[in-house]
mmCIF file of C-alpha atoms in Angstrom:
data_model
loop_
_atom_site.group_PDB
_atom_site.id
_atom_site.type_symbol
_atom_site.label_atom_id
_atom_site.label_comp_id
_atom_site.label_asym_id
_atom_site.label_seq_id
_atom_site.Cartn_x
_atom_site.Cartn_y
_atom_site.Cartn_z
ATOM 1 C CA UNK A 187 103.565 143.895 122.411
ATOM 2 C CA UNK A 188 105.197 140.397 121.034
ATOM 3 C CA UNK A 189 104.322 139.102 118.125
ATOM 4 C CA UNK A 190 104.337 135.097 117.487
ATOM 5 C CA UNK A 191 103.358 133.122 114.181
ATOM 6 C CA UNK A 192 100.959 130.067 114.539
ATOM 7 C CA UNK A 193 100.673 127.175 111.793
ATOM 8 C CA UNK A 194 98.255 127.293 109.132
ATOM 9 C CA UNK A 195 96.160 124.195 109.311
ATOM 10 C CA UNK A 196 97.300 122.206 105.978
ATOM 11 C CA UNK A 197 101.208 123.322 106.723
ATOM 12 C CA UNK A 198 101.545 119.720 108.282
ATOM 13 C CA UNK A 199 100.640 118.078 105.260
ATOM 14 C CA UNK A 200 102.545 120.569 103.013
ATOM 15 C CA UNK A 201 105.517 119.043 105.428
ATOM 16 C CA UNK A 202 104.930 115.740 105.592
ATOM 17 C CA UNK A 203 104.681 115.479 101.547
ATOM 18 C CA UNK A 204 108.030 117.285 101.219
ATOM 19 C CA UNK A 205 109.772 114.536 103.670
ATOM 20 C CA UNK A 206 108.008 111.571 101.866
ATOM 21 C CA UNK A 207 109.732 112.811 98.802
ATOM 22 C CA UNK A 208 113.006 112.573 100.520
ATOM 23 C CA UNK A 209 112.266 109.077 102.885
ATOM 24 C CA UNK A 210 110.281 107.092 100.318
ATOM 25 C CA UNK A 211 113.325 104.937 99.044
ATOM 26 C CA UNK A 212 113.551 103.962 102.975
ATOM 27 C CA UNK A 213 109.768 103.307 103.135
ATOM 28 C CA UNK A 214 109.455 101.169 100.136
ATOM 29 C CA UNK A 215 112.469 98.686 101.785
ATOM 30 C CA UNK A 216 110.584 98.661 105.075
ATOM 31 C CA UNK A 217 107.612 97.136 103.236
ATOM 32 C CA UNK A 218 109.839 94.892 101.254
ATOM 33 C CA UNK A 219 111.208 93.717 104.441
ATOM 34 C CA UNK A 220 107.871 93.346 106.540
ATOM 35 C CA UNK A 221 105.888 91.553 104.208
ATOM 36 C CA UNK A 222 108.979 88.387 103.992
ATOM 37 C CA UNK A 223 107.357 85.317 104.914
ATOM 38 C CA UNK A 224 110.917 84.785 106.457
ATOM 39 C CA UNK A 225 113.741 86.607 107.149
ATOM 40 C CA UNK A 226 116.079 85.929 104.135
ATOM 41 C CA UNK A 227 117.510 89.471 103.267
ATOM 42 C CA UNK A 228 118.437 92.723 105.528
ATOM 43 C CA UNK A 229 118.338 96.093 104.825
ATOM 44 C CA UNK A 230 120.970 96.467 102.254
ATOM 45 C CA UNK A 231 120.433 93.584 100.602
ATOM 46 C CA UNK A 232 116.644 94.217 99.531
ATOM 47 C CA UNK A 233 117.671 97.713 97.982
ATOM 48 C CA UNK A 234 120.454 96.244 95.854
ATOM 49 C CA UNK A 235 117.666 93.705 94.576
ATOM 50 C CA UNK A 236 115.069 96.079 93.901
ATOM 51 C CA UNK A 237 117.818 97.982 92.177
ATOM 52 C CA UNK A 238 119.114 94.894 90.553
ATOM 53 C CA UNK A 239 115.588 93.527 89.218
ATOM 54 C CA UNK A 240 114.129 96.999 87.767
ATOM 55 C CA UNK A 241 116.168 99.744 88.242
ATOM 56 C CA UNK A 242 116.721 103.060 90.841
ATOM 57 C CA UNK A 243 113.608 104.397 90.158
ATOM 58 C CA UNK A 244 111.572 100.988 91.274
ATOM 59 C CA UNK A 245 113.077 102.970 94.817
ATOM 60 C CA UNK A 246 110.368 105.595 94.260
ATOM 61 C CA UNK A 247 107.484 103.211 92.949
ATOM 62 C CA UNK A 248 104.324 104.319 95.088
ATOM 63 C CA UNK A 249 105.308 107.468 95.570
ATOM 64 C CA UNK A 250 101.943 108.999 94.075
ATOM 65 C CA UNK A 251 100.150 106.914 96.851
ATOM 66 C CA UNK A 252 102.491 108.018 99.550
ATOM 67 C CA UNK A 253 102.131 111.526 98.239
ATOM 68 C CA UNK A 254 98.067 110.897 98.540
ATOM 69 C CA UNK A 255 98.609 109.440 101.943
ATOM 70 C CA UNK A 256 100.165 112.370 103.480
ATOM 71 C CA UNK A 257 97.750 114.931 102.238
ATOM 72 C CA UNK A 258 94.912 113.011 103.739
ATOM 73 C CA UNK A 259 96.592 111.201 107.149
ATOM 74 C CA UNK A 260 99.097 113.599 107.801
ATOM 75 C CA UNK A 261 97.122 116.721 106.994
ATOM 76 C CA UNK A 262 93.929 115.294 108.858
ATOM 77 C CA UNK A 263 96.511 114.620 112.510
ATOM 78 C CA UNK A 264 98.682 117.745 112.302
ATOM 79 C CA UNK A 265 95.311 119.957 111.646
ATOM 80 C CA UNK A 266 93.638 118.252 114.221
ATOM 81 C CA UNK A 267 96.272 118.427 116.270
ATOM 82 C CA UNK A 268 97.849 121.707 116.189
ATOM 83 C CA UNK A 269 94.207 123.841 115.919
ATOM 84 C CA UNK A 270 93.411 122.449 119.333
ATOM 85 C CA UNK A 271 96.489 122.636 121.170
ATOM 86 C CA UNK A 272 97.022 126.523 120.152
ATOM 87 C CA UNK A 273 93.310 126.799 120.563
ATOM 88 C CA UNK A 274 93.557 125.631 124.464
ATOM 89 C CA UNK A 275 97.311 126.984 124.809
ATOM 90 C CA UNK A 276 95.886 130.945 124.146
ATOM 91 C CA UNK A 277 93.091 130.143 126.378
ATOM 92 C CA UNK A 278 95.431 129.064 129.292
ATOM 93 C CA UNK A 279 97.870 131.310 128.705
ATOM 94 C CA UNK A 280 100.518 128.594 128.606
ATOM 95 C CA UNK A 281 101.290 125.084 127.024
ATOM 96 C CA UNK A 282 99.102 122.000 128.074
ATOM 97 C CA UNK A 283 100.008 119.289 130.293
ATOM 98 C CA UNK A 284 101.993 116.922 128.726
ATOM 99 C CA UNK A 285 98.979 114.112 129.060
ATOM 100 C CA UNK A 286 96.243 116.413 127.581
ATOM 101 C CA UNK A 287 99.170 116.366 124.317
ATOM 102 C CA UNK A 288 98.991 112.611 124.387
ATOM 103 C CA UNK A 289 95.252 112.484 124.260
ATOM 104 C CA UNK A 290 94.908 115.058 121.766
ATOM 105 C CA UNK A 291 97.483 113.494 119.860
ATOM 106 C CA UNK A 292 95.796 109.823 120.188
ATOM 107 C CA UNK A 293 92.551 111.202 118.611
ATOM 108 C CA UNK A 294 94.360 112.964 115.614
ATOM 109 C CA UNK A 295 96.367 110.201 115.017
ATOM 110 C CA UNK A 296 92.919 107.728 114.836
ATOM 111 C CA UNK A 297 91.068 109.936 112.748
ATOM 112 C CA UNK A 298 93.852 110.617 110.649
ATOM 113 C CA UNK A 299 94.786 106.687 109.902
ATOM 114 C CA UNK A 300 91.308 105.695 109.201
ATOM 115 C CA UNK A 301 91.251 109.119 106.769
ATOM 116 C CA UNK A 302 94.286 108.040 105.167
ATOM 117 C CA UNK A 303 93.816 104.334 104.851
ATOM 118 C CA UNK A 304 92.660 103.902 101.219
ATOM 119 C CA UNK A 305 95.551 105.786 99.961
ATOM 120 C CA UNK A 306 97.488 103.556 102.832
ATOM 121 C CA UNK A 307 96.218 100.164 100.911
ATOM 122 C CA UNK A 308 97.512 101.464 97.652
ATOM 123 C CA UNK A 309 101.207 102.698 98.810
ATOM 124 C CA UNK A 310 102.061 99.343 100.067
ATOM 125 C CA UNK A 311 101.042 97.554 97.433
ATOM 126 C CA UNK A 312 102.286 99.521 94.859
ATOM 127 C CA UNK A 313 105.538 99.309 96.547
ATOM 128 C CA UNK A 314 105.198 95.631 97.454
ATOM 129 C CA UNK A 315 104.034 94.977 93.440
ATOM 130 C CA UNK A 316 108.108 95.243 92.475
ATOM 131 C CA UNK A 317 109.135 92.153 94.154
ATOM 132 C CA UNK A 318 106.308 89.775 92.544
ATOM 133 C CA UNK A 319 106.495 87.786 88.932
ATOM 134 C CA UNK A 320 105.123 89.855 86.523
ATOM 135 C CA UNK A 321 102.037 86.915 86.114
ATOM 136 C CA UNK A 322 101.427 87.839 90.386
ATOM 137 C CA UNK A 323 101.714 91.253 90.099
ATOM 138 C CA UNK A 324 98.437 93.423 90.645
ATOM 139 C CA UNK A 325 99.222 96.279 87.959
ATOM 140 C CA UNK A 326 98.636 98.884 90.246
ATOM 141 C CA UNK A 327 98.810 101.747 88.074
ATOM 142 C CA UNK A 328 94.964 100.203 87.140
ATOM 143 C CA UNK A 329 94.841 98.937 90.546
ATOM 144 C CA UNK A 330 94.638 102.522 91.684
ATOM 145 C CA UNK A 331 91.828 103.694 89.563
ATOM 146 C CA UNK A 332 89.783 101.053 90.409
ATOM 147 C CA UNK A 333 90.355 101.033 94.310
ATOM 148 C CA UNK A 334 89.510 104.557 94.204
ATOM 149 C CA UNK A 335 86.074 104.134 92.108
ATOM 150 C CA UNK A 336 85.496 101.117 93.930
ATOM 151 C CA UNK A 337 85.428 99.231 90.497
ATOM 152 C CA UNK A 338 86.258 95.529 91.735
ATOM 153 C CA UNK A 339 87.430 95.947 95.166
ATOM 154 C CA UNK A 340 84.600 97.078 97.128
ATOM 155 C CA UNK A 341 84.592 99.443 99.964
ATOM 156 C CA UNK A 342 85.564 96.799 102.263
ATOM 157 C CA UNK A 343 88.393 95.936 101.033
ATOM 158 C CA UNK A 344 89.149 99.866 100.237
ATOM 159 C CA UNK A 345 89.027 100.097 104.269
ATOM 160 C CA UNK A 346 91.353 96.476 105.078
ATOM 161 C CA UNK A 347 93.553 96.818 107.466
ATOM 162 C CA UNK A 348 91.507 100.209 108.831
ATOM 163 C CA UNK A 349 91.725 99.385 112.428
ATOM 164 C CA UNK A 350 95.818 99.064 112.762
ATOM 165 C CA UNK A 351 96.072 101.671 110.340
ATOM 166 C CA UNK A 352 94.000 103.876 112.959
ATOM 167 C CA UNK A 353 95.881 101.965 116.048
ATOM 168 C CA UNK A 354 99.192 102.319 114.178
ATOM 169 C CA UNK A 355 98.261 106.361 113.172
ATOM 170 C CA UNK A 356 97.505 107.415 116.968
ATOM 171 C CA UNK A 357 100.551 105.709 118.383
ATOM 172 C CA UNK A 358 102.881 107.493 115.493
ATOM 173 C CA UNK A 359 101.042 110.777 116.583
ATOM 174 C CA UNK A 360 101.860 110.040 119.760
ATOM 175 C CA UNK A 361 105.249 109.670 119.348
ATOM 176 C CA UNK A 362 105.511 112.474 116.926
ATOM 177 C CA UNK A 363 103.772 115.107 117.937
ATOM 178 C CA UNK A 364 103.377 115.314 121.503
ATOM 179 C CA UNK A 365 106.586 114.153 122.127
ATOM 180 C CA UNK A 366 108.163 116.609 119.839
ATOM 181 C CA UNK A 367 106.179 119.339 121.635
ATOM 182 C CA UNK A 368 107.380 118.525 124.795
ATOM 183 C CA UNK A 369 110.587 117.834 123.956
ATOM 184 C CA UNK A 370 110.942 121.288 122.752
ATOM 185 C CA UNK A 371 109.598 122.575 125.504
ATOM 186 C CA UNK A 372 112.059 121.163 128.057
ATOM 187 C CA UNK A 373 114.836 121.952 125.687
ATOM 188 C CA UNK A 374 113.626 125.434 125.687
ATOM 189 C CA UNK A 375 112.952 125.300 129.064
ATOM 190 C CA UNK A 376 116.854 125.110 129.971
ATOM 191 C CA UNK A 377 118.154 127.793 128.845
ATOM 192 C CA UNK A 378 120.841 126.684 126.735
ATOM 193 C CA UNK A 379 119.470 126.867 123.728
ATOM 194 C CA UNK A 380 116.983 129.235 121.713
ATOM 195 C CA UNK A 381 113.739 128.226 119.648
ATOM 196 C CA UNK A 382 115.786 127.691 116.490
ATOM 197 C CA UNK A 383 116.572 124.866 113.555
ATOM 198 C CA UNK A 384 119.068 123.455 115.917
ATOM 199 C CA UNK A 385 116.166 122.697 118.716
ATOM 200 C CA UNK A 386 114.128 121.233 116.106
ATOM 201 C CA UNK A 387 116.514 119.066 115.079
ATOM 202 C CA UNK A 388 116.920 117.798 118.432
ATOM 203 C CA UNK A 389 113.284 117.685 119.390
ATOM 204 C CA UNK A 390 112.324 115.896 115.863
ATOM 205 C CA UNK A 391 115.401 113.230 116.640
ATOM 206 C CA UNK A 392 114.102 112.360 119.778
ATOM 207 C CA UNK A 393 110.216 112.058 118.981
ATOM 208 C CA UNK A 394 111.292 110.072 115.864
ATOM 209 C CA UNK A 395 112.833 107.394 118.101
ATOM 210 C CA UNK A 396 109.879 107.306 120.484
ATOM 211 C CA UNK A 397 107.332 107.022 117.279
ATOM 212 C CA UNK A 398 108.987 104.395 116.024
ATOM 213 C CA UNK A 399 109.495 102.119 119.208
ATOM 214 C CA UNK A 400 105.805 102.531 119.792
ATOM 215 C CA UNK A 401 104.165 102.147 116.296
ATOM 216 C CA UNK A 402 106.794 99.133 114.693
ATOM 217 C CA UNK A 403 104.272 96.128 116.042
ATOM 218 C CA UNK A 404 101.255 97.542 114.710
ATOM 219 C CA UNK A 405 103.182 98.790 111.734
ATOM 220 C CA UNK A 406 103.943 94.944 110.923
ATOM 221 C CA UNK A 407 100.470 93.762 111.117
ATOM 222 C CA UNK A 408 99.232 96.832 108.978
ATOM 223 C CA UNK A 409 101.181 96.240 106.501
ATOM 224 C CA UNK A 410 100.825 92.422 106.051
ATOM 225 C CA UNK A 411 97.200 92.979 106.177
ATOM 226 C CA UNK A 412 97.103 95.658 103.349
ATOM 227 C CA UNK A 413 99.352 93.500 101.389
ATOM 228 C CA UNK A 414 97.100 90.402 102.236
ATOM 229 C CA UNK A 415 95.138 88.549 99.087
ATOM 230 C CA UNK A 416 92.693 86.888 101.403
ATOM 231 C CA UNK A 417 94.928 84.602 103.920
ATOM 232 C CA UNK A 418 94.130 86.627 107.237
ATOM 233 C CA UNK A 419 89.860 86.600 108.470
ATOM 234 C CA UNK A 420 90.967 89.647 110.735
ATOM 235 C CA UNK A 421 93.534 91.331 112.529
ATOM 236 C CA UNK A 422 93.176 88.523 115.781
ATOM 237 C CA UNK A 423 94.510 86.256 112.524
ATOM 238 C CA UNK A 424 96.668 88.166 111.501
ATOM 239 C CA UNK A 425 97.948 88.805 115.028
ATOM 240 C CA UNK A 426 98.608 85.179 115.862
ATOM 241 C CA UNK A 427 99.868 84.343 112.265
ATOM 242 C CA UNK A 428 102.627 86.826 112.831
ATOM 243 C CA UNK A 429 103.069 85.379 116.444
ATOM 244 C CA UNK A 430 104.164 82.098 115.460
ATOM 245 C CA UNK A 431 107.363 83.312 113.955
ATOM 246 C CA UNK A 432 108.090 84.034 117.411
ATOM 247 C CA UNK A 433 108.161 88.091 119.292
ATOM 248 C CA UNK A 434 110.949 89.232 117.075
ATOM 249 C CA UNK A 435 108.198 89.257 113.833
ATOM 250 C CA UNK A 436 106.790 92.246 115.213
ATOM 251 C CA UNK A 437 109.775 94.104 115.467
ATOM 252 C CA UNK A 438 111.205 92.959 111.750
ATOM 253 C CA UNK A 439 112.247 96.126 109.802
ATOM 254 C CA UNK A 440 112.802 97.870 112.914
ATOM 255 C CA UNK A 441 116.161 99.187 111.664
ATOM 256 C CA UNK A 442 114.849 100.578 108.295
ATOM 257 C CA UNK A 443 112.019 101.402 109.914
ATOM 258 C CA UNK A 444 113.873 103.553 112.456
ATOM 259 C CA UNK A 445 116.291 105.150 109.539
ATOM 260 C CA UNK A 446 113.275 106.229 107.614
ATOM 261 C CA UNK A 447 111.034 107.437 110.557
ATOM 262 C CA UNK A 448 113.341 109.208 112.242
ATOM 263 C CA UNK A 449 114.646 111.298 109.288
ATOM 264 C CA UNK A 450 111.012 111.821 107.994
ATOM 265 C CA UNK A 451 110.121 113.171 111.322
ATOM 266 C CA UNK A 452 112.642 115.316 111.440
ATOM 267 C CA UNK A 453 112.827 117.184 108.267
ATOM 268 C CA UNK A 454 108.364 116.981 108.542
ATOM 269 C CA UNK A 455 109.272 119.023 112.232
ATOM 270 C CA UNK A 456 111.846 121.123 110.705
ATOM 271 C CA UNK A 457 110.006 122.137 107.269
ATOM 272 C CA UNK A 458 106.975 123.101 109.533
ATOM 273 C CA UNK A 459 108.572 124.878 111.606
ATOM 274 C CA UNK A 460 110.527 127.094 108.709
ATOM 275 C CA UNK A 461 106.908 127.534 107.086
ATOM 276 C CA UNK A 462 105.327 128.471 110.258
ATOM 277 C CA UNK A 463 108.440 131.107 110.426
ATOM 278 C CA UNK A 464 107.856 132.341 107.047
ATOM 279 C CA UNK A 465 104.002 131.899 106.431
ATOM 280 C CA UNK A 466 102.476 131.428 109.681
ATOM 281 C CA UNK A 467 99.539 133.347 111.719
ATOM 282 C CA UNK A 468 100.618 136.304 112.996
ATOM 283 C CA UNK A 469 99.507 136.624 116.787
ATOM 284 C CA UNK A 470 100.658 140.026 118.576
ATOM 285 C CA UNK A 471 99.923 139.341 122.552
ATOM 286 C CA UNK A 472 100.725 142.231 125.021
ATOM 287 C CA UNK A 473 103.474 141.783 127.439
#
């Protein structure tokens, strides 16, 4: 008789907050960065102004939001996710082909982004609020109340952006998940090393740079949608808006965008695994 452990179904949530709360300085710059009309400032620069113009903790404004965000999309993918694939895996008494993960992944990663979006909306603009004069700024401590009881924004406009947010959200999971899984599973696979933090150090690294390749265009146009006040009739606009700054638009931020995905992904990978150690399932099998 072995005896394995399983994830609980909210431990990728659980995960996902607890790397937000390390990442979010990173995440706030990326928006910061995105949403310049041109590119004036890099990476470095924009934190020292942020810093500069209201202090270190304007590096964890939005937080709440992000927080919200990751117990809703985050959750929603990895429970999605992670149910079906050990679901299917017990039945076939082995792992799943490495395009059923992809697929599996996809459809987490939509429902999960259009789940998540509202929450979404408010992160980036609470942490794109810090840059603006205080007369432009949308005072999004309200602004949070009344996006969530629909007060003066209406449940369109709760929803903007929705469809790269759900675009964006399947090609993260993509990346992410079923990448990580089978990344561990050929690291496994030779011999050299055993299922420990190591591995999932290793296996998190690696999907972190393939979710980030694949999600940084969409990423671009979901933000400057979110952050939007009306200029863009749709994402075709928005699309060709960002166009005419020429193909590099849609990879601006890539850097910071890299240094805070990759990180998050691998400390959401490795506190998952240690709480599926600690606190998962229990699942004896005979030998």
């Amino acid at each position: 008789m072995t005896e394995t452990r399983i994830s609980r179904w909210y431990f990728g949530g659980i995960a996902s907050c607890a790397a937000a709360c390390c990442t979010h300085p990173l995440d706030l710059i990326k928006v910061h960065l995105q949403t310049q009309q041109e590119v004036k400032m890099r990476m470095t620069g924009m934190a020292m102004q942020v810093v500069r113009s209201d202090g270190v903790l304007a590096l964890y404004n939005g937080l709440s939001a992000s927080l919200c965000r990751q117990m809703t999309y985050s959750m929603t993918r990895f429970a999605i996710y992670e149910t079906v694939r050990d679901k299917i895996s017990s039945q076939n008494q082995g792992p799943m082909p490495f395009y059923q993960k992809i697929l599996l992944a996809a459809f987490g990663g939509l429902t999960g982004g259009f789940i998540g979006t509202p929450a979404d909306m408010v992160n980036v603009r609470m942490q794109n609020d810090v840059k603006l004069p205080p007369e432009l700024r949308r005072n999004t401590r309200c602004n949070y109340r009344r996006v969530i009881f629909f007060l003066t924004e209406g449940i369109r406009k709760l929803f903007s952006g929705a469809s790269m947010a759900a675009s964006r959200g399947a090609m993260v999971t993509v990346g992410q998940l079923s990448c990580y899984d089978q990344a561990k599973q050929l690291v496994l696979g030779t011999g050299l090393m055993t299922d420990n933090i190591f591995t999932h150090f290793v296996a998190s690294f690696i999907a972190g740079g393939c979710a980030t390749v694949l999600c940084q265009p969409m990423d671009v146009v979901k933000t400057r949608l979110m952050n939007s006040k009306g200029e863009y009739r749709g994402v075709i606009h928005c699309l060709s808006d960002t166009g005419k700054l020429g193909p590099k638009a849609f990879y601006k931020g890539l850097v910071p965008a890299g240094i805070r995905l990759i990180p998050h992904t691998v400390l959401t990978f490795i506190f998952l695994e240690q709480l599926r150690l600690y606190f998962g399932i229990r699942v004896v099998t005979s030998t």
